[in-house]
């Protein structure tokens, strides 16, 4: 026997990338403490008034490992539980009758496609590509990053430094020599600068990162940047 | 929490239901049109100036370089606040010691160099560092706001489930504490260096001790010093953490944690020591 509750869910509805969006409130019934945020959206879509389009959202493994999911729950990327993907976030913190606001992951680098679905792949991938594909992917895997983009969305500066810094923490050991390391880290830092905002060490990213990546990774960006500067100067 | 069913800016009050409700229909629609025009104008102003700012920052050096410039100037400032505080504490040794220290600052380097040469060299350095620090801060702020931009009219929510302790608030307040420090410094120089009214109380060139005491006797000025020292503690604490991040030193957890602790200790230490002076003057311990 579980205690079911009703939540008022305010969802961002936006019919296409070009359209303006707005919040629409729906009452969702049958929510239990074990309901996850994605299941809450499933319930909502089942209970939608006739004729309304289902709410679109990013969905994947629902096991916390693919990095595809992600919404902002009351202003926090993924949701209020620390270091937990949206698909693994339970709504037990919300009491009967409470309001929950769900919006897409917000950042200039993550344009909204429809409703809660965003294109986060493109910008994250340009940075990985700057490290020349496979090595970049391997570095992220070694770091434990699942490329969910939550660090960027939660950051008041729109900075991707936890993602970029984690990549740069793990990239050097994968490089065959120093020249390769310099060339690729430089490209990564340059691309990141064009894509994301500057880092102010606020640490909101480390609160949401499902991989629990540490603040130390942020500083790898400056370390590699300075390293590249010094080397370049010596050669002239 | 408000919920708006309309896109864009929060709904403006419907003019027909406000105090204007009784005005004739033509005037009412004219007022509405004027309202809409004004809103449109503001949006245009806001978006063009943001565009212009973003353009301007594109020509500036890449972010890691701006951060290094912030770190260099910020470290210089932080070092200065420690030295300056040590000088300030000589006020407790009495009028003669303090005036002697002030004279030393003006004459240090002479007779090898003309009097005030080092003083001016120092002033020019600090001015250049301030210009650097403020310009880079402005550019980084524009870049940050651009990267974190949200649909028009949609404010960031207060995040649920996140409790912020005082140090966490300090972290997020670098811009406001920085502005407070800038304004305070301007007042401080006008008051005790230049002696310009109304910043200064009765000011006598060379009588550093008396000028200081007369100035800090004014309750409003004493309060300003206390506020500024709170800002200094906050700015220094997060500042040194930031320096570690921006120079690559903080890739080592132990270093990062030490810098964070050092920032908090230095920030609160300098702030408390300095704050004791206006308090001592107010309590007539220093007179
Ligand atoms: C003129 C007034 C000032 C303004 C407007 C200002 C503003 C700022 C801002 C916006 C930041 C950037 C934080 C970030 O990276 O997100 C910063 C960093 C910093 N500030 Fe200031 N500040 C001022 C004065 C000072 C003073 C008096 C000190 C010394 C106590 C100081 C020390 C620092 C340090 C150490 C940093 C970190 C530098 C880095 O590595 O990025 N600032 N300041
Ligand atoms: S660093 Fe963490 S929060 Fe950022 S994309 Fe990777 S897994 Fe997600
Ligand atoms: S759906 Fe795969 S991590 Fe959430």
Coordinates of C-alpha atoms and ligand atoms in Angstrom, one line a residue:
Chain A
X1 CA 0.0 0.0 0.0
X2 CA 1.6 3.3 -1.0
X3 CA 0.5 6.8 -0.3
X4 CA -0.2 8.4 -3.7
X5 CA -0.2 12.1 -4.1
X6 CA -1.1 14.8 -6.5
X7 CA 1.5 17.3 -7.8
X8 CA 1.0 20.4 -9.8
X9 CA 3.6 20.2 -12.5
X10 CA 4.5 23.3 -14.3
X11 CA 6.0 22.2 -17.6
X12 CA 7.8 24.3 -20.2
X13 CA 5.9 23.9 -23.5
X14 CA 7.6 25.0 -26.7
X15 CA 6.4 23.6 -30.0
X16 CA 9.6 24.0 -31.9
X17 CA 13.1 25.5 -31.7
X18 CA 11.9 28.7 -33.3
X19 CA 8.8 29.2 -31.0
X20 CA 8.6 31.1 -27.8
X21 CA 7.9 28.8 -24.9
X22 CA 5.7 29.1 -21.8
X23 CA 4.9 27.3 -18.6
X24 CA 1.7 25.3 -18.5
X25 CA 0.5 23.8 -15.2
X26 CA -1.0 20.3 -15.0
X27 CA -2.2 18.4 -12.0
X28 CA -0.7 14.9 -12.0
X29 CA -2.3 12.2 -9.8
X30 CA -1.0 8.8 -8.7
X31 CA 2.5 10.0 -7.8
X32 CA 4.3 7.8 -5.2
X33 CA 7.5 8.6 -3.3
X34 CA 9.3 6.1 -5.6
X35 CA 8.2 7.8 -8.8
X36 CA 11.1 9.2 -10.7
X37 CA 11.1 12.6 -12.5
X38 CA 10.9 10.8 -15.9
X39 CA 8.1 8.6 -14.6
X40 CA 6.3 11.8 -13.4
X41 CA 6.5 13.0 -17.0
X42 CA 5.1 9.6 -18.2
X43 CA 2.2 10.0 -15.8
X44 CA 1.6 13.5 -17.0
X45 CA 1.5 12.4 -20.6
X46 CA -1.0 9.7 -19.7
X47 CA -3.2 12.2 -18.0
X48 CA -3.0 15.0 -20.6
X49 CA -6.3 16.6 -21.6
X50 CA -7.7 15.3 -24.9
X51 CA -6.1 16.9 -27.9
X52 CA -2.9 18.1 -26.2
X53 CA 0.5 16.9 -27.6
X54 CA 2.5 14.7 -25.2
X55 CA 5.3 16.6 -23.5
X56 CA 8.6 15.8 -25.3
X57 CA 11.6 15.1 -23.1
X58 CA 15.1 13.5 -23.4
X59 CA 15.0 9.8 -22.4
X60 CA 17.4 6.9 -22.5
X61 CA 18.6 4.0 -20.3
X62 CA 16.8 5.1 -17.2
X63 CA 19.6 3.6 -15.3
X64 CA 21.8 6.6 -14.8
X65 CA 24.4 5.5 -17.3
X66 CA 23.7 6.9 -20.8
X67 CA 23.6 10.6 -20.0
X68 CA 20.7 11.3 -22.4
X69 CA 18.1 12.4 -19.9
X70 CA 18.1 15.8 -18.1
X71 CA 15.6 18.5 -17.1
X72 CA 15.8 21.3 -14.6
X73 CA 13.6 20.5 -11.5
X74 CA 12.8 23.7 -9.6
X75 CA 15.9 25.4 -11.0
X76 CA 18.3 22.6 -10.4
X77 CA 19.7 20.5 -13.3
X78 CA 18.7 16.9 -13.0
X79 CA 16.8 17.6 -9.7
X80 CA 17.2 18.3 -6.0
X81 CA 19.0 15.1 -5.1
X82 CA 22.8 15.5 -5.3
X83 CA 24.8 13.8 -8.0
X84 CA 21.8 11.9 -9.5
X85 CA 20.6 11.8 -13.1
X86 CA 17.0 12.9 -13.8
X87 CA 16.0 9.3 -14.5
X88 CA 17.2 8.3 -11.0
X89 CA 15.7 11.3 -9.2
X90 CA 12.7 10.4 -7.0
X91 CA 10.0 12.9 -6.2
X92 CA 9.8 11.9 -2.6
X93 CA 10.9 15.3 -1.5
X94 CA 7.7 16.7 -2.9
X95 CA 4.6 16.6 -0.7
X96 CA 1.0 16.2 -1.8
X97 CA -0.3 19.3 -3.5
X98 CA 3.1 20.9 -4.1
X99 CA 4.2 22.6 -7.3
X100 CA 7.1 21.3 -9.3
X101 CA 8.6 23.3 -12.1
X102 CA 10.2 21.4 -14.9
X103 CA 12.2 23.2 -17.6
X104 CA 14.7 22.2 -20.2
X105 CA 18.4 22.2 -19.3
X106 CA 19.1 25.9 -19.7
X107 CA 22.2 27.2 -21.4
X108 CA 23.0 29.2 -24.5
X109 CA 24.9 26.1 -25.7
X110 CA 21.8 23.9 -25.4
X111 CA 19.0 25.1 -27.7
X112 CA 15.6 23.8 -26.9
X113 CA 14.2 21.5 -29.6
X114 CA 10.8 20.9 -28.3
X115 CA 9.3 21.2 -24.8
X116 CA 11.9 19.7 -22.4
X117 CA 14.1 18.2 -25.1
X118 CA 17.3 20.1 -25.9
X119 CA 20.2 19.7 -28.2
X120 CA 23.1 19.2 -25.8
X121 CA 25.0 16.8 -28.0
X122 CA 26.2 19.3 -30.5
X123 CA 28.1 21.7 -28.2
X124 CA 29.5 18.9 -26.0
X125 CA 30.6 17.0 -29.1
X126 CA 32.4 20.0 -30.7
X127 CA 34.7 20.0 -27.6
X128 CA 35.3 16.3 -27.8
X129 CA 35.9 16.6 -31.5
X130 CA 38.5 19.2 -30.8
X131 CA 40.4 16.5 -28.9
X132 CA 40.1 14.5 -32.1
X133 CA 37.2 12.1 -31.4
X134 CA 38.3 8.7 -30.0
X135 CA 40.9 10.1 -27.6
X136 CA 38.4 12.6 -26.4
X137 CA 35.7 10.0 -25.9
X138 CA 38.2 7.7 -24.1
X139 CA 39.3 10.6 -21.8
X140 CA 35.6 11.2 -20.8
X141 CA 35.0 7.5 -20.2
X142 CA 38.1 7.3 -18.1
X143 CA 36.9 10.3 -16.1
X144 CA 33.5 8.8 -15.6
X145 CA 31.7 11.6 -17.4
X146 CA 28.5 10.5 -19.1
X147 CA 28.1 13.8 -21.1
X148 CA 24.8 14.7 -19.5
X149 CA 25.4 18.4 -19.7
X150 CA 24.0 19.1 -16.2
X151 CA 27.2 20.9 -15.1
X152 CA 26.7 23.5 -17.9
X153 CA 22.9 23.9 -17.3
X154 CA 23.2 24.4 -13.5
X155 CA 26.1 26.9 -13.8
X156 CA 25.1 30.5 -13.3
X157 CA 27.9 31.4 -15.8
X158 CA 26.9 28.7 -18.4
X159 CA 30.4 27.3 -18.0
X160 CA 31.3 23.8 -19.1
X161 CA 34.4 23.7 -17.1
X162 CA 33.7 20.5 -15.2
X163 CA 33.1 18.7 -18.5
X164 CA 36.1 20.3 -20.3
X165 CA 38.3 20.1 -17.2
X166 CA 37.5 16.4 -16.7
X167 CA 38.4 15.8 -20.3
X168 CA 41.6 17.7 -20.0
X169 CA 42.4 15.8 -16.7
X170 CA 42.3 12.4 -18.5
X171 CA 43.5 13.4 -22.0
X172 CA 47.3 13.8 -21.4
X173 CA 48.0 10.1 -20.5
X174 CA 46.4 9.1 -23.8
X175 CA 48.6 11.3 -25.9
X176 CA 51.6 9.8 -27.7
X177 CA 53.9 12.7 -27.1
X178 CA 54.1 16.2 -25.8
X179 CA 53.4 17.8 -29.2
X180 CA 50.1 15.9 -29.5
X181 CA 49.1 16.9 -26.0
X182 CA 49.8 20.6 -26.7
X183 CA 48.1 20.6 -30.0
X184 CA 44.9 18.9 -28.8
X185 CA 44.5 20.6 -25.4
X186 CA 44.9 24.0 -27.1
X187 CA 42.1 23.1 -29.5
X188 CA 39.9 21.9 -26.7
X189 CA 40.4 25.1 -24.7
X190 CA 39.8 27.3 -27.7
X191 CA 36.6 25.5 -28.7
X192 CA 35.4 25.4 -25.1
X193 CA 35.9 29.2 -24.9
X194 CA 33.7 29.7 -28.0
X195 CA 31.0 27.3 -26.6
X196 CA 30.7 27.8 -22.9
X197 CA 31.0 30.6 -20.3
X198 CA 33.9 31.3 -17.9
X199 CA 34.3 29.4 -14.6
X200 CA 34.0 31.2 -11.2
X201 CA 34.6 28.0 -9.1
X202 CA 31.0 28.2 -7.7
X203 CA 30.8 24.4 -7.5
X204 CA 27.2 24.0 -8.4
X205 CA 28.4 21.6 -11.1
X206 CA 30.0 19.2 -8.6
X207 CA 26.6 19.1 -6.7
X208 CA 24.7 17.8 -9.8
X209 CA 27.4 15.8 -11.6
X210 CA 26.1 12.2 -11.6
X211 CA 29.7 11.0 -11.9
X212 CA 30.6 12.9 -8.8
X213 CA 33.6 14.6 -10.5
X214 CA 35.6 16.8 -8.2
X215 CA 36.4 20.6 -8.2
X216 CA 40.1 19.8 -8.9
X217 CA 39.2 18.9 -12.5
X218 CA 38.1 22.5 -13.1
X219 CA 41.7 23.7 -12.8
X220 CA 43.1 21.4 -15.5
X221 CA 41.9 23.9 -18.0
X222 CA 44.3 26.6 -16.6
X223 CA 47.1 24.1 -16.1
X224 CA 47.0 22.9 -19.7
X225 CA 46.6 26.5 -21.0
X226 CA 49.7 27.7 -19.1
X227 CA 51.7 24.7 -20.0
X228 CA 51.0 25.4 -23.7
X229 CA 51.9 29.1 -23.3
X230 CA 55.3 28.2 -21.7
X231 CA 56.2 25.6 -24.3
X232 CA 55.3 27.9 -27.1
X233 CA 57.5 30.7 -25.7
X234 CA 60.5 28.4 -25.3
X235 CA 60.4 27.4 -28.9
X236 CA 60.8 30.9 -30.3
Chain B
X1 CA 5.9 31.1 -7.3
X2 CA 4.0 32.7 -10.1
X3 CA 2.8 30.9 -13.1
X4 CA 2.3 32.8 -16.4
X5 CA 0.5 31.3 -19.3
X6 CA 1.9 33.9 -21.7
X7 CA 5.3 33.9 -23.3
X8 CA 7.9 36.4 -22.6
X9 CA 7.8 39.0 -19.9
X10 CA 5.6 38.7 -16.8
X11 CA 2.2 39.9 -17.6
X12 CA 1.8 43.6 -17.1
X13 CA -1.3 44.6 -15.1
X14 CA -4.2 45.1 -17.4
X15 CA -4.6 48.8 -17.5
X16 CA -8.4 48.7 -17.6
X17 CA -8.5 47.0 -14.2
X18 CA -6.1 49.3 -12.5
X19 CA -6.6 52.9 -11.3
X20 CA -6.9 53.9 -14.9
X21 CA -10.1 51.8 -15.1
X22 CA -12.3 54.9 -15.2
X23 CA -10.6 56.8 -17.9
X24 CA -12.3 57.1 -21.3
X25 CA -11.7 54.2 -23.7
X26 CA -9.7 56.2 -26.3
X27 CA -7.3 57.5 -23.7
X28 CA -7.1 54.0 -22.2
X29 CA -6.1 52.5 -25.5
X30 CA -3.6 55.3 -26.1
X31 CA -2.0 54.6 -22.7
X32 CA -1.9 50.9 -23.5
X33 CA -0.2 51.6 -26.9
X34 CA 2.3 53.9 -25.1
X35 CA 2.9 51.1 -22.6
X36 CA 3.6 48.6 -25.4
X37 CA 5.9 51.1 -27.2
X38 CA 7.8 51.7 -24.0
X39 CA 8.2 48.0 -23.4
X40 CA 9.3 47.5 -27.0
X41 CA 11.8 50.4 -26.7
X42 CA 13.3 48.9 -23.5
X43 CA 13.7 45.5 -25.1
X44 CA 15.5 47.1 -28.1
X45 CA 17.8 49.1 -25.9
X46 CA 18.5 46.1 -23.7
X47 CA 19.2 43.7 -26.6
X48 CA 21.3 46.1 -28.7
X49 CA 23.5 47.1 -25.8
X50 CA 24.0 43.4 -24.9
X51 CA 24.8 42.7 -28.5
X52 CA 27.3 45.5 -28.5
X53 CA 28.9 44.3 -25.3
X54 CA 29.2 40.8 -26.5
X55 CA 30.8 42.1 -29.7
X56 CA 33.3 44.1 -27.7
X57 CA 34.3 41.2 -25.5
X58 CA 34.8 39.0 -28.6
X59 CA 37.8 41.2 -29.5
X60 CA 39.3 40.8 -26.0
X61 CA 41.8 38.0 -25.2
X62 CA 40.5 34.5 -24.6
X63 CA 39.0 33.7 -21.2
X64 CA 42.0 31.9 -19.7
X65 CA 44.1 35.0 -20.3
X66 CA 41.5 37.3 -18.8
X67 CA 41.4 35.0 -15.8
X68 CA 45.2 35.1 -15.4
X69 CA 45.1 38.9 -15.5
X70 CA 42.4 38.8 -12.8
X71 CA 44.5 36.5 -10.8
X72 CA 47.6 38.7 -11.1
X73 CA 45.9 41.9 -10.2
X74 CA 43.8 40.3 -7.5
X75 CA 46.8 38.7 -5.9
X76 CA 48.6 42.1 -5.9
X77 CA 45.5 43.6 -4.2
X78 CA 45.3 40.9 -1.6
X79 CA 49.0 41.2 -0.8
X80 CA 48.6 44.9 -0.5
X81 CA 45.6 44.6 1.9
X82 CA 47.8 42.5 4.2
X83 CA 50.7 45.0 4.2
X84 CA 48.3 48.0 4.4
X85 CA 46.6 46.4 7.4
X86 CA 50.0 45.9 9.2
X87 CA 50.6 49.6 8.6
X88 CA 47.2 50.6 9.9
X89 CA 47.6 48.7 13.1
X90 CA 50.4 51.2 14.1
X91 CA 47.5 53.5 15.0
X92 CA 47.5 51.6 18.3
X93 CA 51.1 52.8 18.9
X94 CA 49.9 56.4 19.1
X95 CA 50.0 59.6 17.1
X96 CA 53.8 59.8 16.7
X97 CA 54.4 56.3 15.4
X98 CA 51.5 56.5 13.0
X99 CA 52.5 59.9 11.6
X100 CA 56.0 58.7 11.3
X101 CA 54.9 55.7 9.3
X102 CA 52.8 58.0 7.0
X103 CA 55.9 60.2 6.5
X104 CA 58.0 57.1 5.7
X105 CA 55.6 56.1 3.0
X106 CA 55.9 59.5 1.3
X107 CA 59.7 59.7 1.6
X108 CA 60.8 56.0 1.2
X109 CA 63.5 55.8 -1.5
X110 CA 64.9 59.3 -0.9
X111 CA 67.5 60.6 -1.0
X112 CA 68.5 58.1 -3.6
X113 CA 65.4 58.9 -5.6
X114 CA 63.4 62.2 -5.4
X115 CA 60.8 62.2 -2.6
X116 CA 57.5 60.5 -3.5
X117 CA 59.0 58.6 -6.5
X118 CA 58.3 55.2 -5.1
X119 CA 55.0 56.4 -3.8
X120 CA 54.0 57.4 -7.4
X121 CA 55.4 54.2 -8.9
X122 CA 53.2 52.3 -6.5
X123 CA 50.2 54.4 -7.3
X124 CA 50.6 53.9 -11.0
X125 CA 50.9 50.2 -10.5
X126 CA 47.8 50.0 -8.4
X127 CA 45.9 52.1 -10.9
X128 CA 46.9 49.9 -13.8
X129 CA 46.0 46.8 -11.8
X130 CA 42.6 48.3 -11.0
X131 CA 41.9 49.1 -14.6
X132 CA 42.9 45.5 -15.5
X133 CA 40.9 43.9 -12.8
X134 CA 37.7 45.9 -13.5
X135 CA 37.9 45.6 -17.3
X136 CA 38.5 41.8 -17.2
X137 CA 35.7 41.4 -14.6
X138 CA 33.3 43.3 -16.9
X139 CA 34.3 41.2 -19.9
X140 CA 34.0 37.9 -18.0
X141 CA 30.6 39.0 -16.7
X142 CA 29.3 39.7 -20.2
X143 CA 30.6 36.3 -21.4
X144 CA 29.1 34.5 -18.4
X145 CA 25.7 36.1 -18.9
X146 CA 25.7 35.4 -22.6
X147 CA 26.5 31.7 -22.0
X148 CA 23.9 31.4 -19.3
X149 CA 21.2 33.3 -21.2
X150 CA 17.6 32.3 -20.7
X151 CA 14.4 33.1 -22.6
X152 CA 13.4 36.7 -22.2
X153 CA 11.5 37.3 -19.0
X154 CA 12.4 33.9 -17.5
X155 CA 14.3 34.4 -14.3
X156 CA 16.5 31.7 -12.7
X157 CA 14.7 30.0 -9.9
X158 CA 16.0 29.7 -6.4
X159 CA 17.3 26.2 -6.6
X160 CA 15.3 23.7 -4.6
X161 CA 17.2 21.6 -2.0
X162 CA 20.3 23.8 -1.9
X163 CA 21.1 25.4 1.4
X164 CA 23.6 28.2 1.1
X165 CA 25.9 29.0 4.0
X166 CA 27.6 32.4 4.4
X167 CA 30.8 31.3 2.5
X168 CA 28.6 30.0 -0.4
X169 CA 26.9 33.4 -0.6
X170 CA 30.3 35.1 -0.6
X171 CA 31.3 32.9 -3.6
X172 CA 28.4 34.1 -5.6
X173 CA 28.9 37.8 -4.7
X174 CA 32.2 38.6 -6.3
X175 CA 30.7 41.3 -8.5
X176 CA 28.8 43.0 -5.8
X177 CA 31.6 42.8 -3.2
X178 CA 34.0 44.0 -5.9
X179 CA 31.8 47.0 -6.6
X180 CA 31.6 47.8 -2.8
X181 CA 35.4 47.6 -2.5
X182 CA 35.8 49.9 -5.5
X183 CA 33.4 52.5 -4.2
X184 CA 34.9 52.2 -0.7
X185 CA 38.4 52.6 -2.1
X186 CA 37.4 55.8 -3.9
X187 CA 35.9 57.2 -0.7
X188 CA 38.9 56.1 1.3
X189 CA 41.3 57.9 -1.0
X190 CA 39.2 61.1 -1.2
X191 CA 38.9 61.0 2.6
X192 CA 42.4 60.2 3.9
X193 CA 44.8 60.7 1.0
X194 CA 43.3 63.8 -0.8
X195 CA 41.3 65.2 2.1
X196 CA 38.4 66.3 -0.2
X197 CA 35.1 67.1 1.4
X198 CA 32.5 65.8 1.9
X199 CA 34.4 62.4 2.0
X200 CA 36.9 63.9 4.4
X201 CA 36.3 65.5 7.8
X202 CA 38.5 68.4 8.8
X203 CA 41.8 67.5 7.0
X204 CA 45.3 68.7 7.8
X205 CA 48.1 67.6 5.4
X206 CA 50.6 65.4 7.2
X207 CA 48.5 64.9 10.3
X208 CA 47.6 61.3 9.4
X209 CA 46.6 60.2 12.9
X210 CA 44.3 63.1 13.6
X211 CA 42.7 63.0 10.1
X212 CA 42.0 59.3 10.7
X213 CA 40.4 59.7 14.1
X214 CA 38.3 62.7 13.0
X215 CA 37.1 60.8 10.0
X216 CA 36.2 57.6 11.9
X217 CA 34.4 59.5 14.7
X218 CA 31.6 60.0 12.2
X219 CA 29.3 57.0 12.8
X220 CA 28.3 56.8 9.1
X221 CA 31.9 56.5 8.0
X222 CA 32.6 53.9 10.7
X223 CA 29.7 51.9 9.5
X224 CA 30.9 52.2 5.9
X225 CA 34.3 50.8 7.0
X226 CA 32.6 47.8 8.7
X227 CA 30.5 47.1 5.6
X228 CA 33.6 47.4 3.3
X229 CA 35.5 45.0 5.5
X230 CA 32.7 42.4 5.3
X231 CA 33.0 42.7 1.5
X232 CA 36.8 42.4 1.7
X233 CA 36.6 39.2 3.7
X234 CA 34.1 37.7 1.2
X235 CA 36.0 38.8 -1.8
X236 CA 39.4 37.6 -0.6
X237 CA 38.1 34.2 0.5
X238 CA 36.7 33.4 -2.9
X239 CA 39.4 35.3 -4.6
X240 CA 42.2 33.1 -3.5
X241 CA 40.2 30.0 -4.3
X242 CA 39.7 31.4 -7.7
X243 CA 43.4 32.2 -8.1
X244 CA 44.1 28.5 -7.5
X245 CA 41.6 27.5 -10.1
X246 CA 42.8 30.0 -12.7
X247 CA 46.5 29.3 -12.4
X248 CA 46.2 25.5 -12.5
X249 CA 47.5 25.1 -8.9
X250 CA 44.1 23.6 -7.8
X251 CA 44.4 20.5 -9.9
X252 CA 45.9 19.1 -6.6
X253 CA 43.1 18.7 -4.0
X254 CA 45.4 19.5 -1.1
X255 CA 46.5 22.7 -2.7
X256 CA 42.9 23.7 -3.5
X257 CA 41.8 23.1 0.0
X258 CA 44.8 25.0 1.5
X259 CA 44.1 27.9 -0.8
X260 CA 40.5 28.0 0.2
X261 CA 41.4 28.0 3.9
X262 CA 44.1 30.6 3.3
X263 CA 41.6 32.8 1.6
X264 CA 39.2 32.6 4.4
X265 CA 41.8 33.2 7.1
X266 CA 43.5 36.1 5.2
X267 CA 40.1 37.6 4.3
X268 CA 38.7 37.5 7.8
X269 CA 42.0 38.3 9.5
X270 CA 42.6 41.4 7.5
X271 CA 39.0 42.4 7.7
X272 CA 38.8 42.0 11.5
X273 CA 42.1 43.7 12.2
X274 CA 41.0 46.7 10.0
X275 CA 37.5 46.8 11.4
X276 CA 38.9 47.0 15.0
X277 CA 40.1 50.6 14.2
X278 CA 36.8 52.3 13.5
X279 CA 35.3 50.4 16.4
X280 CA 38.2 51.5 18.7
X281 CA 37.6 55.1 17.5
X282 CA 33.9 54.9 18.1
X283 CA 34.5 53.5 21.6
X284 CA 37.1 56.2 22.2
X285 CA 39.9 53.7 22.8
X286 CA 41.7 55.5 20.1
X287 CA 41.2 59.2 20.3
Ligands
LIG1 C1 37.7 47.7 -7.9 C2 36.9 46.9 -7.3 C3 36.8 45.4 -7.6 C4 36.0 44.7 -8.5 C5 34.9 45.4 -9.3 C6 36.3 43.3 -8.4 C7 35.6 42.3 -9.1 C8 36.0 41.0 -9.2 C9 35.4 40.0 -9.9 C10 34.1 40.2 -10.7 C11 36.1 38.9 -9.8 C12 35.9 37.6 -10.7 C13 35.4 36.5 -10.0 C14 35.3 35.4 -11.0 O1 36.3 34.9 -11.5 O2 34.2 35.0 -11.2 C15 37.2 39.2 -9.0 C16 38.2 38.3 -8.7 C17 39.2 38.5 -7.7 N1 39.4 39.7 -7.0 FE1 38.4 41.4 -7.3 N2 37.3 43.1 -7.5 C18 37.7 44.4 -7.0 C19 38.6 44.6 -6.0 C20 39.4 43.6 -5.5 C21 40.3 43.8 -4.3 C22 40.4 45.1 -3.5 C23 40.9 42.6 -4.1 C24 41.9 42.3 -3.0 C25 41.5 42.1 -1.8 C26 40.5 41.7 -5.1 C27 40.9 40.4 -5.2 C28 40.4 39.5 -6.1 C29 41.0 38.2 -6.4 C30 42.2 37.6 -5.6 C31 40.2 37.6 -7.4 C32 40.4 36.2 -8.0 C33 41.2 36.4 -9.3 C34 41.1 35.2 -10.2 O3 41.9 34.3 -10.2 O4 40.2 35.3 -11.1 N3 39.6 42.3 -5.9 N4 37.2 40.5 -8.6
LIG2 S1 31.0 16.4 -15.9 FE1 29.4 15.4 -14.8 S2 27.6 16.9 -15.0 FE2 29.1 17.5 -16.5 S3 28.5 16.4 -18.4 FE3 30.0 15.0 -17.4 S4 28.8 13.7 -16.0 FE4 27.4 15.4 -16.7
LIG3 S1 18.2 8.1 -19.2 FE1 20.3 7.3 -19.3 S2 21.2 8.4 -17.7 FE2 19.1 9.0 -17.5

